[in-house]
Each structure stands twice: as C-alpha cells, then as structure tokens.
Tab-separated table of C-alpha atoms in Angstrom:
chain	number	residue	atom	x	y	z
A	11	ALA	CA	-0.254	0.085	0.266
A	12	THR	CA	1.138	3.498	-0.855
A	13	ALA	CA	0.769	6.567	1.658
A	14	ALA	CA	-2.088	7.838	-0.608
A	15	THR	CA	-4.092	4.561	-0.002
A	16	ILE	CA	-3.449	4.832	3.931
A	17	VAL	CA	-3.757	8.329	4.414
A	18	SER	CA	-6.895	10.591	3.096
A	19	GLY	CA	-5.893	13.204	1.158
A	20	ALA	CA	-7.198	15.894	3.609
A	21	VAL	CA	-4.917	14.019	6.482
A	22	ALA	CA	-1.750	13.939	4.424
A	23	GLU	CA	-1.882	17.631	3.853
A	24	ARG	CA	-2.657	18.550	7.626
A	25	ILE	CA	0.380	16.427	8.113
A	26	LYS	CA	2.760	18.139	5.504
A	27	ALA	CA	1.316	21.282	6.965
A	28	TYR	CA	2.657	20.432	10.306
A	29	MET	CA	5.640	18.230	9.901
A	30	PRO	CA	8.247	20.656	11.702
A	31	ALA	CA	6.228	20.569	15.014
A	32	ILE	CA	5.602	16.532	14.278
A	33	ARG	CA	9.424	15.995	13.861
A	34	ASN	CA	10.264	17.798	16.646
A	35	ASN	CA	7.521	15.763	18.834
A	36	VAL	CA	8.842	12.776	17.577
A	37	LEU	CA	12.328	13.687	18.587
A	38	MET	CA	11.551	14.124	21.881
A	39	VAL	CA	9.820	11.138	22.055
A	40	LEU	CA	12.830	9.554	20.895
A	41	ALA	CA	15.403	11.321	23.505
A	42	HIS	CA	13.371	9.408	26.232
A	43	LYS	CA	14.427	5.850	24.857
A	44	THR	CA	17.003	3.543	25.691
A	45	SER	CA	18.621	1.243	23.092
A	46	ALA	CA	16.866	-1.856	25.543
A	47	GLU	CA	13.787	-0.599	25.772
A	48	LEU	CA	13.422	-0.185	22.019
A	49	LEU	CA	14.802	-3.711	21.553
A	50	GLN	CA	12.056	-5.196	23.047
A	51	ARG	CA	8.453	-5.791	20.484
A	52	ASP	CA	6.478	-4.225	23.041
A	53	GLY	CA	9.029	-1.205	23.287
A	54	LYS	CA	8.204	-0.350	20.044
A	55	GLU	CA	4.418	-0.668	19.754
A	56	ILE	CA	5.029	1.375	23.127
A	57	LEU	CA	6.908	3.980	20.900
A	58	ALA	CA	4.450	3.503	18.020
A	59	ASP	CA	1.844	4.632	20.088
A	60	GLU	CA	3.639	7.712	21.692
A	61	ILE	CA	4.609	8.907	17.897
A	62	ARG	CA	0.877	8.569	17.168
A	63	ARG	CA	-0.384	10.554	20.099
A	64	GLU	CA	2.494	13.241	20.177
A	65	ALA	CA	2.343	13.776	16.089
A	66	SER	CA	-1.543	14.215	17.026
A	67	ARG	CA	-0.777	16.614	19.749
A	68	ALA	CA	1.042	18.739	17.162
A	69	MET	CA	-1.463	18.968	14.828
A	70	GLY	CA	-4.041	20.496	17.249
A	71	HIS	CA	-5.400	17.987	18.645
A	72	ARG	CA	-6.705	16.937	22.281
A	73	VAL	CA	-4.589	14.165	23.284
A	74	ASP	CA	-6.099	12.635	26.606
A	75	ASP	CA	-3.323	11.060	28.975
A	76	ASP	CA	-4.017	7.536	30.133
A	77	SER	CA	-2.856	8.514	33.586
A	78	ALA	CA	-4.772	10.252	36.323
A	79	ASP	CA	-3.070	12.689	37.883
A	80	ASP	CA	-2.048	11.473	41.598
A	81	ASP	CA	-2.778	13.847	44.808
A	82	ALA	CA	-0.645	14.326	47.679
A	83	GLY	CA	-1.563	11.340	49.691
A	84	GLY	CA	-0.661	9.055	46.345
A	85	LYS	CA	-4.353	8.229	45.322
A	86	LYS	CA	-6.032	8.492	42.127
A	87	LYS	CA	-8.818	11.548	41.725
A	88	ALA	CA	-11.545	10.207	40.150
A	89	LYS	CA	-12.109	13.058	37.141
A	90	LYS	CA	-15.090	13.189	34.909
A	91	LYS	CA	-13.644	13.902	31.452
A	92	ARG	CA	-15.290	14.397	27.766
A	93	LYS	CA	-13.468	11.866	25.915
A	94	ALA	CA	-11.412	13.238	23.236
A	95	ALA	CA	-12.199	13.124	19.525
A	96	PRO	CA	-10.542	10.156	17.374
A	97	LEU	CA	-7.160	11.104	16.669
A	98	PRO	CA	-6.597	11.778	12.876
A	99	ILE	CA	-3.572	9.533	12.881
A	100	THR	CA	-4.782	6.259	14.030
A	101	SER	CA	-1.426	3.999	13.292
A	102	VAL	CA	2.062	4.464	12.943
A	103	TYR	CA	4.474	1.684	10.925
A	104	PHE	CA	8.140	1.315	10.636
A	105	SER	CA	9.767	0.578	7.892
A	106	ASN	CA	13.318	0.460	9.044
A	107	PHE	CA	14.593	0.432	12.617
A	108	ILE	CA	17.938	0.408	13.530
A	109	VAL	CA	19.085	0.514	16.952
A	110	GLN	CA	22.553	1.613	18.068
C-alpha cells in the first residue's frame, strides 16, 4: 500500500503543514528512549503509540493522558472527562528500525 491509500488526502495535507512540529515531538519522544527499551517488541509498540499521540498533539488535537493525576496522598483522583475526539493518525508503521 502507498501512503496515499493509508492516509486520506486531507489528513496528508495537514501532516505536511505540521511536519516541523511533528518532527520535533517525535524527536522529543525518541530522546527519552533507551536501546534496551527499543530492542523489545513491546518497546516498539509503545513507541509507535507515543509517536501517534505526539504527532496528533502537534497537529492541535487534544490527547487524553492514560493516567489520572495523583494527589498528595498518592491516591488517584476520579475525574469526569469528556472523551477526546478520534485522533487523525490511527497507526504508526516502521519500515526500518536501527538501534545503536
């Protein structure tokens, strides 16, 4: 499949427009990863999800955090949140992966 069949034309144009911010966010995610994390399959899956979320955030979409905030006692607060709209980027695929 080509990129045109995976990404709708409108989303592809938005991705191009936001590419500097998307690259910045991807580099920030990568900067916090170790080679040990990325050598494991689950580490790559986590990275792909983080890239998807951060690329969507760079495009101006609200991205809900998976974890609730802790209060001073260490207990999680129950918050009523509205569910965020679906993200424009649904998947991230790696065509090459080199860990040094």
